[in-house]
PDB file of C-alpha atoms in Angstrom:
ATOM      1  CA  MET B  24     -18.198  -6.125  -9.049  1.00  0.00           C
ATOM      2  CA  LYS B  25     -16.656  -2.950 -10.358  1.00  0.00           C
ATOM      3  CA  THR B  26     -13.049  -2.171  -9.546  1.00  0.00           C
ATOM      4  CA  PRO B  27     -12.942  -0.745  -6.015  1.00  0.00           C
ATOM      5  CA  ASN B  28     -12.096   2.937  -6.050  1.00  0.00           C
ATOM      6  CA  ARG B  29     -12.981   3.932  -2.461  1.00  0.00           C
ATOM      7  CA  ILE B  30     -10.654   1.997  -0.215  1.00  0.00           C
ATOM      8  CA  LEU B  31     -10.399   2.487   3.521  1.00  0.00           C
ATOM      9  CA  LEU B  32      -7.339   1.472   5.545  1.00  0.00           C
ATOM     10  CA  ILE B  33      -7.241   1.326   9.344  1.00  0.00           C
ATOM     11  CA  ASP B  34      -3.640   0.937  10.515  1.00  0.00           C
ATOM     12  CA  ASP B  35      -1.932   2.645  13.441  1.00  0.00           C
ATOM     13  CA  ASP B  36       1.494   2.499  11.739  1.00  0.00           C
ATOM     14  CA  GLU B  37       1.877   5.628   9.603  1.00  0.00           C
ATOM     15  CA  ASP B  38       4.762   4.093   7.607  1.00  0.00           C
ATOM     16  CA  ASP B  39       2.571   1.126   6.675  1.00  0.00           C
ATOM     17  CA  GLY B  40      -0.134   3.561   5.576  1.00  0.00           C
ATOM     18  CA  TYR B  41       2.325   5.381   3.324  1.00  0.00           C
ATOM     19  CA  ILE B  42       3.587   2.094   1.818  1.00  0.00           C
ATOM     20  CA  PHE B  43       0.015   0.885   1.280  1.00  0.00           C
ATOM     21  CA  ASP B  44      -0.905   4.109  -0.527  1.00  0.00           C
ATOM     22  CA  ALA B  45       2.208   3.926  -2.736  1.00  0.00           C
ATOM     23  CA  ALA B  46       1.467   0.299  -3.675  1.00  0.00           C
ATOM     24  CA  LEU B  47      -2.166   1.176  -4.369  1.00  0.00           C
ATOM     25  CA  ASN B  48      -1.064   4.020  -6.661  1.00  0.00           C
ATOM     26  CA  ASP B  49       1.158   1.556  -8.546  1.00  0.00           C
ATOM     27  CA  VAL B  50      -1.843  -0.733  -9.087  1.00  0.00           C
ATOM     28  CA  SER B  51      -4.380   1.950  -9.930  1.00  0.00           C
ATOM     29  CA  GLY B  52      -4.024   5.698  -9.767  1.00  0.00           C
ATOM     30  CA  ARG B  53      -7.816   5.969  -9.878  1.00  0.00           C
ATOM     31  CA  HIS B  54      -8.711   5.366  -6.283  1.00  0.00           C
ATOM     32  CA  GLU B  55      -9.516   7.287  -3.157  1.00  0.00           C
ATOM     33  CA  LEU B  56      -7.702   6.003  -0.081  1.00  0.00           C
ATOM     34  CA  LEU B  57      -9.336   6.914   3.195  1.00  0.00           C
ATOM     35  CA  TYR B  58      -6.752   6.323   5.912  1.00  0.00           C
ATOM     36  CA  TYR B  59      -7.336   6.165   9.658  1.00  0.00           C
ATOM     37  CA  ARG B  60      -4.590   5.536  12.220  1.00  0.00           C
ATOM     38  CA  ASP B  61      -7.102   5.242  15.057  1.00  0.00           C
ATOM     39  CA  SER B  62      -9.704   2.471  15.009  1.00  0.00           C
ATOM     40  CA  GLU B  63     -12.107   4.420  17.244  1.00  0.00           C
ATOM     41  CA  GLN B  64     -12.134   7.365  14.819  1.00  0.00           C
ATOM     42  CA  ALA B  65     -12.615   5.015  11.867  1.00  0.00           C
ATOM     43  CA  ILE B  66     -15.545   3.236  13.535  1.00  0.00           C
ATOM     44  CA  SER B  67     -17.127   6.593  14.387  1.00  0.00           C
ATOM     45  CA  ARG B  68     -16.842   7.710  10.758  1.00  0.00           C
ATOM     46  CA  LEU B  69     -18.121   4.399   9.363  1.00  0.00           C
ATOM     47  CA  SER B  70     -21.098   4.548  11.750  1.00  0.00           C
ATOM     48  CA  ASP B  71     -22.136   7.935  10.356  1.00  0.00           C
ATOM     49  CA  LYS B  72     -25.205   7.272   8.183  1.00  0.00           C
ATOM     50  CA  ALA B  73     -24.177  10.119   5.863  1.00  0.00           C
ATOM     51  CA  PHE B  74     -20.867   8.346   5.124  1.00  0.00           C
ATOM     52  CA  PRO B  75     -21.210   5.932   2.187  1.00  0.00           C
ATOM     53  CA  PRO B  76     -19.464   2.585   2.776  1.00  0.00           C
ATOM     54  CA  PRO B  77     -16.135   2.178   0.977  1.00  0.00           C
ATOM     55  CA  ASP B  78     -15.788  -0.418  -1.779  1.00  0.00           C
ATOM     56  CA  MET B  79     -13.172  -2.308   0.223  1.00  0.00           C
ATOM     57  CA  LEU B  80     -11.781  -2.078   3.745  1.00  0.00           C
ATOM     58  CA  PHE B  81      -8.371  -3.127   5.135  1.00  0.00           C
ATOM     59  CA  ILE B  82      -7.837  -3.472   8.900  1.00  0.00           C
ATOM     60  CA  ASP B  83      -4.552  -3.997  10.719  1.00  0.00           C
ATOM     61  CA  TRP B  84      -4.859  -6.758  13.330  1.00  0.00           C
ATOM     62  CA  ASN B  85      -2.479  -5.349  15.964  1.00  0.00           C
ATOM     63  CA  MET B  86      -3.690  -1.922  17.046  1.00  0.00           C
ATOM     64  CA  PRO B  87      -4.017  -0.122  20.394  1.00  0.00           C
ATOM     65  CA  LYS B  88      -7.396   0.627  21.993  1.00  0.00           C
ATOM     66  CA  ILE B  89      -9.591  -1.421  19.651  1.00  0.00           C
ATOM     67  CA  ASP B  90      -7.639  -4.212  17.960  1.00  0.00           C
ATOM     68  CA  GLY B  91      -8.362  -5.547  14.486  1.00  0.00           C
ATOM     69  CA  ASN B  92     -10.533  -8.395  15.738  1.00  0.00           C
ATOM     70  CA  GLN B  93     -12.772  -6.093  17.791  1.00  0.00           C
ATOM     71  CA  CYS B  94     -12.799  -3.523  14.991  1.00  0.00           C
ATOM     72  CA  LEU B  95     -13.887  -6.172  12.474  1.00  0.00           C
ATOM     73  CA  GLN B  96     -16.729  -7.352  14.703  1.00  0.00           C
ATOM     74  CA  ILE B  97     -17.979  -3.803  15.320  1.00  0.00           C
ATOM     75  CA  ILE B  98     -17.841  -2.837  11.632  1.00  0.00           C
ATOM     76  CA  ARG B  99     -19.686  -5.982  10.510  1.00  0.00           C
ATOM     77  CA  LYS B 100     -22.591  -4.910  12.762  1.00  0.00           C
ATOM     78  CA  ILE B 101     -22.882  -1.472  11.130  1.00  0.00           C
ATOM     79  CA  PRO B 102     -25.791  -1.417   8.645  1.00  0.00           C
ATOM     80  CA  GLY B 103     -24.486  -1.574   5.072  1.00  0.00           C
ATOM     81  CA  TYR B 104     -21.198  -3.288   5.960  1.00  0.00           C
ATOM     82  CA  ASP B 105     -22.327  -6.905   5.755  1.00  0.00           C
ATOM     83  CA  LYS B 106     -21.280  -7.212   2.088  1.00  0.00           C
ATOM     84  CA  VAL B 107     -18.242  -4.888   2.016  1.00  0.00           C
ATOM     85  CA  PRO B 108     -15.048  -6.926   1.513  1.00  0.00           C
ATOM     86  CA  ILE B 109     -12.990  -6.564   4.694  1.00  0.00           C
ATOM     87  CA  ILE B 110      -9.376  -7.686   4.521  1.00  0.00           C
ATOM     88  CA  ILE B 111      -7.308  -8.176   7.653  1.00  0.00           C
ATOM     89  CA  TYR B 112      -3.869  -6.752   6.888  1.00  0.00           C
ATOM     90  CA  SER B 113      -1.277  -7.802   9.438  1.00  0.00           C
ATOM     91  CA  THR B 114       2.282  -8.806  10.228  1.00  0.00           C
ATOM     92  CA  SER B 115       0.877 -11.608  12.390  1.00  0.00           C
ATOM     93  CA  THR B 116       0.382 -14.753  10.328  1.00  0.00           C
ATOM     94  CA  HIS B 117      -0.607 -17.319  12.950  1.00  0.00           C
ATOM     95  CA  GLN B 118      -3.293 -19.722  11.734  1.00  0.00           C
ATOM     96  CA  GLN B 119      -5.298 -19.076  14.911  1.00  0.00           C
ATOM     97  CA  LEU B 120      -5.562 -15.364  14.026  1.00  0.00           C
ATOM     98  CA  GLN B 121      -6.641 -16.170  10.476  1.00  0.00           C
ATOM     99  CA  THR B 122      -9.308 -18.561  11.766  1.00  0.00           C
ATOM    100  CA  GLU B 123     -10.505 -15.960  14.276  1.00  0.00           C
ATOM    101  CA  ALA B 124     -10.685 -13.278  11.574  1.00  0.00           C
ATOM    102  CA  GLN B 125     -12.672 -15.514   9.236  1.00  0.00           C
ATOM    103  CA  LYS B 126     -15.021 -16.504  12.069  1.00  0.00           C
ATOM    104  CA  HIS B 127     -15.834 -12.837  12.661  1.00  0.00           C
ATOM    105  CA  GLY B 128     -16.479 -11.948   9.037  1.00  0.00           C
ATOM    106  CA  ALA B 129     -13.146 -11.174   7.382  1.00  0.00           C
ATOM    107  CA  SER B 130     -13.242 -11.688   3.634  1.00  0.00           C
ATOM    108  CA  TYR B 131      -9.499 -12.327   3.432  1.00  0.00           C
ATOM    109  CA  PHE B 132      -6.369 -12.339   5.590  1.00  0.00           C
ATOM    110  CA  LEU B 133      -3.401 -10.599   3.952  1.00  0.00           C
ATOM    111  CA  ALA B 134       0.005 -10.913   5.586  1.00  0.00           C
ATOM    112  CA  LYS B 135       1.944  -7.663   5.227  1.00  0.00           C
ATOM    113  CA  PRO B 136       4.503  -8.446   2.520  1.00  0.00           C
ATOM    114  CA  PRO B 137       8.196  -7.626   3.009  1.00  0.00           C
ATOM    115  CA  SER B 138       8.399  -5.408  -0.096  1.00  0.00           C
ATOM    116  CA  ILE B 139       6.300  -2.754  -1.796  1.00  0.00           C
ATOM    117  CA  GLN B 140       6.547  -4.729  -5.062  1.00  0.00           C
ATOM    118  CA  GLU B 141       4.983  -7.796  -3.453  1.00  0.00           C
ATOM    119  CA  LEU B 142       2.280  -5.654  -1.833  1.00  0.00           C
ATOM    120  CA  THR B 143       1.517  -4.081  -5.218  1.00  0.00           C
ATOM    121  CA  GLU B 144       1.093  -7.542  -6.766  1.00  0.00           C
ATOM    122  CA  LYS B 145      -1.166  -8.753  -3.948  1.00  0.00           C
ATOM    123  CA  LEU B 146      -3.297  -5.595  -4.053  1.00  0.00           C
ATOM    124  CA  GLY B 147      -3.673  -6.014  -7.818  1.00  0.00           C
ATOM    125  CA  VAL B 148      -5.081  -9.510  -7.297  1.00  0.00           C
ATOM    126  CA  LEU B 149      -7.398  -8.398  -4.490  1.00  0.00           C
ATOM    127  CA  LEU B 150      -8.716  -5.380  -6.413  1.00  0.00           C
ATOM    128  CA  ASP B 151      -9.469  -7.510  -9.479  1.00  0.00           C
ATOM    129  CA  ARG B 152     -11.262 -10.194  -7.508  1.00  0.00           C
ATOM    130  CA  ASP B 153     -15.021 -10.722  -7.815  1.00  0.00           C
ATOM    131  CA  TRP B 154     -15.912 -10.594  -4.131  1.00  0.00           C
ATOM    132  CA  GLN B 155     -19.603 -11.285  -4.689  1.00  0.00           C
ATOM    133  CA  SER B 156     -18.996 -14.778  -6.047  1.00  0.00           C
ATOM    134  CA  ALA B 157     -15.818 -15.611  -4.123  1.00  0.00           C
ATOM    135  CA  SER B 158     -15.799 -17.650  -0.973  1.00  0.00           C
ATOM    136  CA  ASP B 159     -13.716 -16.554   1.987  1.00  0.00           C
ATOM    137  CA  VAL B 160     -10.034 -17.195   1.382  1.00  0.00           C
ATOM    138  CA  GLN B 161      -7.066 -16.981   3.681  1.00  0.00           C
ATOM    139  CA  GLU B 162      -3.542 -16.261   2.556  1.00  0.00           C
TER     140      GLU B 162
END
């Protein structure tokens, strides 16, 4: 798989979105980050047939309205999103949540790291990964 350059983040916390973008820029300045703070708006956009699927998608688990679990399930049902790597990105690290995410089609569960440096390292690993031959992995 080519290096992902269209990355979509769904996270209601604007500060986390800013930190994610900064870490992503440290890893690779050659990307397009599509950021949605509202899961309903993101799902509406992803459901638009004229909108090409991103190369990789990150979803926060704890969100209002439609939480990460529901969001994941809805997105996996959208045509063209069955093979897109979807990473759950959350402060919650309970094993039950990770199991639930994997059961509903998450490609990976990434705990939000405490520092931008650690996030940069983890994003570097995830962006370099061959998702087509990798099995589901939990952090």
